[in-house]
Amino acid sequence: MKAALIGSRRALAVRSSDVRSLLRYAKDPAMVSLAGGLPSPELFDIEGIAQATEHALKQSPVECLQYGMTEGQAALRHALVGLLEKRGIHATVDSIVVTTGSQQALDLIARALLDEGDTVVVERPTYLAALQALSLAGATYACIDVDDEGGQVEQLLALAPDPRIKLVYVVSTFSNPSGTTMSRARREVLVRWAMKHQVVILEDDPYGELRAAGERVESIYSIAASIPGASDWVCYTSTLSKIIAPGLRVGWLVMPPALVELVARIKQAMDLHSSSFAQQVGAAYLESGRLPGHIERVRTEYGKRQVTMRGLLEEAFGSKLKLRHSEGGMFLWGEFTDGTNTRDLLQHALEQGVMFVPGDVFYAADPQGNAIRLNFTSASVERLELGVARLQQAHRLFASLTKAAA
Ligand SMILES: Cc1ncc(COP(=O)(O)O)c(C=O)c1O
């Protein structure tokens, strides 16, 4: 049998993540990576996690090491109710399903709601690995554009009612990749539209706690809770990845009752349950009271790095690079106004020793070739300075070559 013939149509149709394939260049210590979405390794609370691990093993050895419930460990689900309360989200233990990272939450919701060819509304641009999960479930897409106030949900109002639209997926706060936050007004328009058309919203919120400036915006989930009948249409997912550590692979979904049982059934088939050990460590860490101080340290450092990178980019590129407004998270999003194609620029950037992600990978349709996603969390301020200087040099070389060829 020819190797090329092995694989289902769906599997073969899913494109590999360009972000993950770029990671191999990041192994070179001389390379400045502005590409991945990695939390800063120096900021991991190793001591706190070691204490939480010891505590979990001593206090709950069986819960750590034995098979557990598909919906998740009781200790973690209780701790998550408390964490969510601080975000203004009133969830019950029974409305939460723990997942293997929030990536699995995307996969579960896609499998639970979509039949082949169903439509999902996504932002342009949106999170690449969400597109992978949705496409594996057979999704087709309708897109809404993004501006400085997040996804332009007003564009939904122009869509003809269509029973094949089953889901709206949004990264509501400090989006990956655009860094933008959807305004309160738009969130409410979205909730009312979804309720009217009976479409589920999946609010993906890994970055909301990483606010460096400005005021917190109420979650779509809690806006829906204040509108009679609306909460049946909103699911919320978040994760410990960006606030504690991605290696734990602990995320969760908060859902209306009708979806909890369905999602748990699908998860049984996928992995029985998420790691008991990681869940107990996560629960012990949340109960230890260290999280608020840890998040404060991370927010302060990321805020510094974001301001530094924005300043450096503005100085290096001026009006040639239009940057999106962002008040936190892990990414800056730019669009070149001088005709630069960022996929071509990347080749020169790699030669100069800096890498980024070309923006075109984040589009479900009509990719924009002039866009660039830059991560500011995984490199120190000094490395960011070096990275932007190299990017500027790569852009200069690229611009002069393009001019010469014209
Ligand atoms: C928007 C968004 N959603 C979900 C995830 C998945 O995170 P995890 O599976 O580590 O919780 C990421 C990771 O970068 C992300 O950026």
Short mmCIF file of C-alpha atoms and ligand atoms in Angstrom, two decimals:
data_model
loop_
_atom_site.label_atom_id
_atom_site.label_comp_id
_atom_site.label_asym_id
_atom_site.label_seq_id
_atom_site.Cartn_x
_atom_site.Cartn_y
_atom_site.Cartn_z
CA MET A 1 0.00 0.00 0.00
CA LYS A 2 1.31 3.49 -0.78
CA ALA A 3 1.99 5.50 2.37
CA ALA A 4 0.15 8.48 0.92
CA LEU A 5 -3.09 6.49 0.95
CA ILE A 6 -3.02 5.80 4.67
CA GLY A 7 -5.35 8.00 6.70
CA SER A 8 -8.97 9.04 6.84
CA ARG A 9 -10.20 11.92 4.68
CA ARG A 10 -10.64 14.06 7.79
CA ALA A 11 -7.19 13.29 9.18
CA LEU A 12 -5.50 13.97 5.86
CA ALA A 13 -7.39 17.24 5.45
CA VAL A 14 -6.15 18.70 8.75
CA ARG A 15 -3.13 20.85 8.14
CA SER A 16 -0.15 20.48 10.43
CA SER A 17 0.44 23.39 12.79
CA ASP A 18 3.06 25.76 11.37
CA VAL A 19 3.57 27.03 14.90
CA ARG A 20 4.59 23.61 16.16
CA SER A 21 6.86 22.95 13.18
CA LEU A 22 8.66 26.24 13.81
CA LEU A 23 9.44 25.11 17.35
CA ARG A 24 12.34 23.00 16.09
CA TYR A 25 14.27 26.20 15.22
CA ALA A 26 13.65 27.45 18.77
CA LYS A 27 15.94 24.69 20.11
CA ASP A 28 18.95 26.64 18.80
CA PRO A 29 20.02 28.81 21.78
CA ALA A 30 21.18 31.56 19.43
CA MET A 31 17.69 31.89 17.96
CA VAL A 32 15.38 34.51 19.50
CA SER A 33 11.93 32.99 19.38
CA LEU A 34 9.00 35.36 19.19
CA ALA A 35 7.00 32.53 17.67
CA GLY A 36 5.64 30.10 20.25
CA GLY A 37 3.03 30.81 22.85
CA LEU A 38 5.13 29.61 25.75
CA PRO A 39 4.87 31.00 29.26
CA SER A 40 8.13 32.35 30.65
CA PRO A 41 10.06 29.41 32.16
CA GLU A 42 11.82 31.59 34.80
CA LEU A 43 8.44 32.48 36.25
CA PHE A 44 7.23 28.95 36.95
CA ASP A 45 6.51 28.61 40.68
CA ILE A 46 8.60 25.46 40.99
CA GLU A 47 8.70 25.59 44.77
CA GLY A 48 4.92 25.99 45.04
CA ILE A 49 4.29 23.17 42.59
CA ALA A 50 6.75 20.90 44.45
CA GLN A 51 4.93 21.61 47.71
CA ALA A 52 1.54 21.00 46.06
CA THR A 53 2.82 17.69 44.65
CA GLU A 54 4.09 16.53 48.02
CA HIS A 55 0.88 17.62 49.73
CA ALA A 56 -1.30 15.86 47.13
CA LEU A 57 0.65 12.60 47.39
CA LYS A 58 0.67 12.63 51.18
CA GLN A 59 -2.93 13.74 51.70
CA SER A 60 -4.65 11.97 48.81
CA PRO A 61 -2.37 9.18 47.53
CA VAL A 62 -5.19 7.03 46.19
CA GLU A 63 -6.91 9.94 44.43
CA CYS A 64 -3.54 10.81 42.84
CA LEU A 65 -2.72 7.34 41.59
CA GLN A 66 -6.02 5.58 40.94
CA TYR A 67 -8.44 5.86 37.99
CA GLY A 68 -10.92 8.69 38.57
CA MET A 69 -14.26 10.07 37.40
CA THR A 70 -14.54 11.18 33.80
CA GLU A 71 -15.93 14.57 34.85
CA GLY A 72 -12.85 15.20 37.00
CA GLN A 73 -11.63 14.98 40.57
CA ALA A 74 -13.94 16.46 43.21
CA ALA A 75 -11.11 18.42 44.88
CA LEU A 76 -10.18 20.17 41.65
CA ARG A 77 -13.75 20.88 40.58
CA HIS A 78 -14.44 22.46 43.99
CA ALA A 79 -11.29 24.56 43.75
CA LEU A 80 -12.28 25.64 40.23
CA VAL A 81 -15.68 26.84 41.48
CA GLY A 82 -13.74 29.18 43.80
CA LEU A 83 -11.37 30.32 41.05
CA LEU A 84 -14.28 31.01 38.69
CA GLU A 85 -16.15 32.96 41.39
CA LYS A 86 -13.22 35.43 41.44
CA ARG A 87 -13.72 35.86 37.69
CA GLY A 88 -17.40 36.69 38.26
CA ILE A 89 -18.53 33.28 37.00
CA HIS A 90 -20.99 31.45 39.25
CA ALA A 91 -20.53 27.79 38.34
CA THR A 92 -21.58 24.66 40.19
CA VAL A 93 -19.36 21.60 40.55
CA ASP A 94 -21.79 19.66 38.36
CA SER A 95 -21.47 22.14 35.49
CA ILE A 96 -17.68 21.57 35.26
CA VAL A 97 -15.87 18.87 33.30
CA VAL A 98 -12.10 18.77 33.73
CA THR A 99 -10.25 18.36 30.44
CA THR A 100 -6.70 17.53 29.33
CA GLY A 101 -5.84 21.17 28.69
CA SER A 102 -8.42 23.50 27.19
CA GLN A 103 -7.33 22.11 23.81
CA GLN A 104 -9.30 18.98 24.66
CA ALA A 105 -12.28 21.14 25.59
CA LEU A 106 -12.32 22.48 22.01
CA ASP A 107 -12.16 18.96 20.64
CA LEU A 108 -14.96 17.75 22.95
CA ILE A 109 -17.32 20.60 22.08
CA ALA A 110 -16.62 20.15 18.36
CA ARG A 111 -17.39 16.43 18.57
CA ALA A 112 -20.46 17.02 20.72
CA LEU A 113 -22.07 19.61 18.44
CA LEU A 114 -20.92 19.19 14.86
CA ASP A 115 -21.97 16.93 12.06
CA GLU A 116 -19.91 16.85 8.84
CA GLY A 117 -20.34 20.13 7.00
CA ASP A 118 -21.89 22.09 9.89
CA THR A 119 -20.82 25.69 10.17
CA VAL A 120 -18.79 27.28 12.95
CA VAL A 121 -18.45 31.04 13.22
CA VAL A 122 -14.84 32.00 14.01
CA GLU A 123 -12.92 35.24 14.19
CA ARG A 124 -10.49 36.30 11.46
CA PRO A 125 -7.81 35.65 12.75
CA THR A 126 -8.42 32.90 15.30
CA TYR A 127 -6.53 30.28 17.32
CA LEU A 128 -4.87 27.86 14.91
CA ALA A 129 -5.31 24.68 16.94
CA ALA A 130 -9.02 25.44 17.36
CA LEU A 131 -9.28 25.34 13.57
CA GLN A 132 -7.51 21.97 13.65
CA ALA A 133 -9.95 20.52 16.21
CA LEU A 134 -13.00 21.97 14.48
CA SER A 135 -11.88 20.77 11.06
CA LEU A 136 -11.34 17.25 12.40
CA ALA A 137 -14.99 17.30 13.42
CA GLY A 138 -15.95 18.22 9.85
CA ALA A 139 -16.54 21.97 10.33
CA THR A 140 -17.00 24.53 7.62
CA TYR A 141 -16.60 28.18 8.55
CA ALA A 142 -18.26 31.56 8.56
CA CYS A 143 -15.93 34.35 9.66
CA ILE A 144 -16.21 37.66 11.46
CA ASP A 145 -13.40 40.21 11.23
CA VAL A 146 -11.45 41.47 14.22
CA ASP A 147 -10.69 45.10 15.07
CA ASP A 148 -9.33 46.74 18.24
CA GLU A 149 -12.51 45.76 20.10
CA GLY A 150 -12.25 42.08 19.22
CA GLY A 151 -14.52 40.08 16.91
CA GLN A 152 -16.98 42.26 15.00
CA VAL A 153 -20.08 40.37 16.07
CA GLU A 154 -22.27 42.94 14.27
CA GLN A 155 -21.36 41.01 11.11
CA LEU A 156 -23.39 38.09 12.48
CA LEU A 157 -26.52 40.16 12.13
CA ALA A 158 -26.01 40.21 8.37
CA LEU A 159 -25.80 36.40 8.12
CA ALA A 160 -28.90 34.73 6.78
CA PRO A 161 -30.48 32.43 9.41
CA ASP A 162 -28.96 29.01 8.77
CA PRO A 163 -29.75 25.86 10.77
CA ARG A 164 -26.28 24.52 9.90
CA ILE A 165 -24.60 27.18 12.04
CA LYS A 166 -24.05 25.21 15.25
CA LEU A 167 -21.31 27.01 17.09
CA VAL A 168 -19.59 30.37 17.56
CA TYR A 169 -16.01 30.07 18.82
CA VAL A 170 -14.38 33.16 20.31
CA VAL A 171 -11.23 33.86 22.29
CA SER A 172 -12.86 36.67 24.22
CA THR A 173 -9.97 38.27 26.14
CA PHE A 174 -6.40 38.95 24.92
CA SER A 175 -7.01 36.70 21.98
CA ASN A 176 -4.51 34.34 20.47
CA PRO A 177 -3.40 35.56 17.98
CA SER A 178 -4.71 39.14 17.84
CA GLY A 179 -4.23 40.18 21.49
CA THR A 180 -7.59 41.97 21.37
CA THR A 181 -10.43 41.86 23.89
CA MET A 182 -14.05 41.80 22.80
CA SER A 183 -15.92 44.81 24.21
CA ARG A 184 -18.76 44.34 26.75
CA ALA A 185 -21.28 45.72 24.24
CA ARG A 186 -20.26 43.22 21.58
CA ARG A 187 -20.38 40.34 24.06
CA GLU A 188 -23.99 41.16 24.80
CA VAL A 189 -24.89 41.43 21.10
CA LEU A 190 -23.31 38.00 20.60
CA VAL A 191 -25.25 36.41 23.48
CA ARG A 192 -28.57 37.80 22.23
CA TRP A 193 -27.86 36.65 18.68
CA ALA A 194 -26.91 33.14 19.84
CA MET A 195 -30.02 32.83 21.99
CA LYS A 196 -32.26 34.02 19.16
CA HIS A 197 -30.75 31.62 16.62
CA GLN A 198 -30.17 28.77 19.10
CA VAL A 199 -26.45 28.56 18.43
CA VAL A 200 -23.94 27.56 21.12
CA ILE A 201 -21.12 29.98 21.97
CA LEU A 202 -17.79 28.54 23.12
CA GLU A 203 -15.92 31.23 25.05
CA ASP A 204 -12.23 30.29 25.23
CA ASP A 205 -10.47 32.20 28.02
CA PRO A 206 -6.92 31.05 28.72
CA TYR A 207 -5.47 34.56 29.02
CA GLY A 208 -8.07 36.66 30.91
CA GLU A 209 -6.06 36.76 34.14
CA LEU A 210 -2.96 38.08 32.36
CA ARG A 211 -4.24 41.66 32.34
CA ALA A 212 -1.45 44.24 32.30
CA ALA A 213 -3.62 47.37 31.93
CA GLY A 214 -7.25 48.50 31.74
CA GLU A 215 -10.38 47.12 33.37
CA ARG A 216 -11.64 43.54 33.40
CA VAL A 217 -14.50 42.93 30.94
CA GLU A 218 -17.36 40.72 32.14
CA SER A 219 -17.19 37.25 30.61
CA ILE A 220 -19.65 36.21 27.92
CA TYR A 221 -20.61 33.39 30.28
CA SER A 222 -21.64 35.72 33.08
CA ILE A 223 -23.38 38.18 30.75
CA ALA A 224 -25.49 35.24 29.55
CA ALA A 225 -26.25 34.27 33.15
CA SER A 226 -27.96 37.65 33.61
CA ILE A 227 -30.22 37.28 30.55
CA PRO A 228 -33.13 34.85 31.04
CA GLY A 229 -32.73 31.78 28.80
CA ALA A 230 -29.31 32.79 27.48
CA SER A 231 -27.13 30.61 29.70
CA ASP A 232 -28.38 27.49 27.89
CA TRP A 233 -26.31 28.64 24.92
CA VAL A 234 -22.91 29.43 26.44
CA CYS A 235 -19.96 27.18 27.27
CA TYR A 236 -16.79 28.52 28.87
CA THR A 237 -13.36 26.94 28.79
CA SER A 238 -10.16 27.89 30.58
CA THR A 239 -6.94 26.30 31.71
CA LEU A 240 -4.16 26.20 34.31
CA SER A 241 -1.62 26.35 31.44
CA LYS A 242 -1.05 30.10 31.37
CA ILE A 243 -1.56 30.81 35.08
CA ILE A 244 0.34 27.83 36.58
CA ALA A 245 2.02 25.56 33.99
CA PRO A 246 1.05 24.02 30.64
CA GLY A 247 2.84 20.78 31.53
CA LEU A 248 0.07 19.95 33.99
CA ARG A 249 -2.35 19.68 31.02
CA VAL A 250 -5.29 20.71 33.20
CA GLY A 251 -8.15 22.62 31.65
CA TRP A 252 -11.89 22.63 32.13
CA LEU A 253 -15.26 23.31 30.57
CA VAL A 254 -18.27 24.94 32.21
CA MET A 255 -21.46 23.97 30.40
CA PRO A 256 -25.25 23.99 30.47
CA PRO A 257 -26.64 20.73 31.95
CA ALA A 258 -27.72 19.35 28.57
CA LEU A 259 -24.11 19.30 27.37
CA VAL A 260 -22.36 17.97 30.48
CA GLU A 261 -23.52 14.40 30.09
CA LEU A 262 -22.90 14.36 26.34
CA VAL A 263 -19.38 15.75 26.70
CA ALA A 264 -18.55 13.28 29.53
CA ARG A 265 -19.66 10.39 27.31
CA ILE A 266 -17.35 11.54 24.50
CA LYS A 267 -14.47 12.06 26.92
CA GLN A 268 -14.87 8.50 28.18
CA ALA A 269 -14.08 7.34 24.67
CA MET A 270 -11.13 9.70 24.32
CA ASP A 271 -9.15 9.18 27.53
CA LEU A 272 -11.46 7.92 30.36
CA HIS A 273 -10.38 10.95 32.38
CA SER A 274 -7.60 13.52 32.60
CA SER A 275 -4.54 12.71 34.72
CA SER A 276 -5.63 12.15 38.33
CA PHE A 277 -2.18 13.12 39.53
CA ALA A 278 -2.10 16.43 37.67
CA GLN A 279 -5.61 17.25 38.85
CA GLN A 280 -4.70 16.64 42.50
CA VAL A 281 -1.55 18.74 42.15
CA GLY A 282 -3.60 21.50 40.49
CA ALA A 283 -6.18 21.34 43.28
CA ALA A 284 -3.50 21.43 46.00
CA TYR A 285 -1.84 24.42 44.33
CA LEU A 286 -5.13 26.31 44.06
CA GLU A 287 -5.89 25.52 47.73
CA SER A 288 -2.40 26.59 48.86
CA GLY A 289 -3.27 30.27 48.36
CA ARG A 290 -0.15 30.91 46.26
CA LEU A 291 -1.96 31.61 42.99
CA PRO A 292 -2.89 35.30 43.47
CA GLY A 293 0.73 36.26 44.29
CA HIS A 294 2.05 34.15 41.45
CA ILE A 295 -0.36 35.68 38.91
CA GLU A 296 0.59 39.14 40.13
CA ARG A 297 4.28 38.43 39.45
CA VAL A 298 3.50 37.01 36.01
CA ARG A 299 1.19 39.91 35.09
CA THR A 300 3.76 42.49 36.13
CA GLU A 301 6.58 40.86 34.18
CA TYR A 302 4.48 40.18 31.07
CA GLY A 303 3.14 43.74 31.22
CA LYS A 304 6.72 45.04 31.21
CA ARG A 305 7.64 42.82 28.28
CA GLN A 306 4.54 43.83 26.31
CA VAL A 307 5.21 47.56 26.76
CA THR A 308 8.89 47.00 25.84
CA MET A 309 8.07 45.06 22.70
CA ARG A 310 5.40 47.50 21.53
CA GLY A 311 7.82 50.41 22.04
CA LEU A 312 10.63 48.63 20.17
CA LEU A 313 8.36 47.71 17.26
CA GLU A 314 6.98 51.24 16.99
CA GLU A 315 10.51 52.61 16.94
CA ALA A 316 11.76 50.05 14.43
CA PHE A 317 8.87 50.09 11.97
CA GLY A 318 6.82 53.26 12.59
CA SER A 319 3.80 53.44 10.33
CA LYS A 320 5.00 50.44 8.28
CA LEU A 321 3.58 48.12 10.95
CA LYS A 322 0.09 48.69 12.34
CA LEU A 323 -0.21 47.07 15.77
CA ARG A 324 -3.51 45.98 17.32
CA HIS A 325 -4.53 47.37 20.69
CA SER A 326 -3.90 44.92 23.52
CA GLU A 327 -3.93 45.21 27.31
CA GLY A 328 -2.48 41.82 28.25
CA GLY A 329 -2.11 38.18 27.29
CA MET A 330 0.91 36.88 25.44
CA PHE A 331 0.82 38.25 21.87
CA LEU A 332 1.10 41.36 19.77
CA TRP A 333 -0.48 41.31 16.34
CA GLY A 334 0.71 43.52 13.53
CA GLU A 335 -0.16 44.17 9.90
CA PHE A 336 2.53 45.52 7.58
CA THR A 337 1.34 48.47 5.54
CA ASP A 338 4.30 48.47 3.12
CA GLY A 339 3.36 45.32 1.21
CA THR A 340 5.59 42.97 3.25
CA ASN A 341 4.54 39.35 2.97
CA THR A 342 5.42 37.87 6.35
CA ARG A 343 5.87 34.30 5.10
CA ASP A 344 8.63 35.59 2.77
CA LEU A 345 9.99 37.78 5.58
CA LEU A 346 10.25 34.73 7.85
CA GLN A 347 12.99 33.16 5.68
CA HIS A 348 15.15 36.25 6.12
CA ALA A 349 14.27 36.46 9.81
CA LEU A 350 15.40 32.87 10.42
CA GLU A 351 18.72 33.70 8.74
CA GLN A 352 19.08 36.70 11.08
CA GLY A 353 18.32 34.52 14.13
CA VAL A 354 14.77 35.53 14.99
CA MET A 355 11.49 33.74 14.43
CA PHE A 356 7.81 34.68 14.52
CA VAL A 357 4.59 33.22 13.18
CA PRO A 358 3.31 34.51 9.82
CA GLY A 359 -0.26 35.66 10.40
CA ASP A 360 -1.77 33.77 7.47
CA VAL A 361 -1.94 30.50 9.45
CA PHE A 362 -4.61 31.93 11.75
CA TYR A 363 -7.33 32.32 9.11
CA ALA A 364 -10.12 29.87 8.35
CA ALA A 365 -10.57 31.69 5.02
CA ASP A 366 -8.94 34.50 3.00
CA PRO A 367 -5.59 34.56 4.81
CA GLN A 368 -3.90 37.91 5.19
CA GLY A 369 -0.28 37.74 3.98
CA ASN A 370 0.88 40.97 5.65
CA ALA A 371 0.10 39.90 9.22
CA ILE A 372 2.51 38.83 11.94
CA ARG A 373 2.07 37.34 15.42
CA LEU A 374 4.75 38.15 17.96
CA ASN A 375 5.01 36.53 21.39
CA PHE A 376 6.50 38.66 24.15
CA THR A 377 6.34 36.30 27.15
CA SER A 378 8.95 33.64 26.53
CA ALA A 379 11.96 35.96 26.02
CA SER A 380 13.51 38.34 28.56
CA VAL A 381 13.49 42.11 27.90
CA GLU A 382 17.12 41.88 26.66
CA ARG A 383 16.25 39.05 24.26
CA LEU A 384 13.21 41.00 23.03
CA GLU A 385 15.49 43.91 22.20
CA LEU A 386 17.80 41.60 20.28
CA GLY A 387 14.86 39.91 18.55
CA VAL A 388 13.27 43.15 17.34
CA ALA A 389 16.67 44.46 16.14
CA ARG A 390 17.11 41.26 14.11
CA LEU A 391 13.58 41.52 12.77
CA GLN A 392 14.26 45.07 11.67
CA GLN A 393 17.44 43.95 9.91
CA ALA A 394 15.58 41.08 8.20
CA HIS A 395 12.86 43.50 7.08
CA ARG A 396 15.47 45.94 5.70
CA LEU A 397 17.18 43.19 3.70
CA PHE A 398 13.88 41.84 2.47
CA ALA A 399 12.65 45.31 1.45
CA SER A 400 15.88 46.04 -0.47
CA LEU A 401 15.76 42.67 -2.27
CA THR A 402 12.11 43.16 -3.17
CA LYS A 403 12.89 46.64 -4.50
CA ALA A 404 15.83 45.32 -6.53
CA ALA A 405 13.67 42.58 -8.04
CA ALA A 406 10.90 45.04 -8.99
C1 LIG B 1 -6.76 30.43 22.59
C2 LIG B 1 -6.22 29.16 23.12
N1 LIG B 1 -7.06 28.19 23.48
C3 LIG B 1 -6.62 27.03 23.97
C4 LIG B 1 -5.28 26.77 24.12
C5 LIG B 1 -4.83 25.42 24.62
O1 LIG B 1 -4.24 25.52 25.86
P1 LIG B 1 -4.07 24.27 26.83
O2 LIG B 1 -4.52 23.04 26.11
O3 LIG B 1 -2.65 24.26 27.22
O4 LIG B 1 -4.98 24.57 27.98
C6 LIG B 1 -4.35 27.75 23.75
C7 LIG B 1 -2.90 27.49 23.87
O5 LIG B 1 -2.06 28.22 23.48
C8 LIG B 1 -4.84 28.98 23.25
O6 LIG B 1 -4.01 29.96 22.88
#
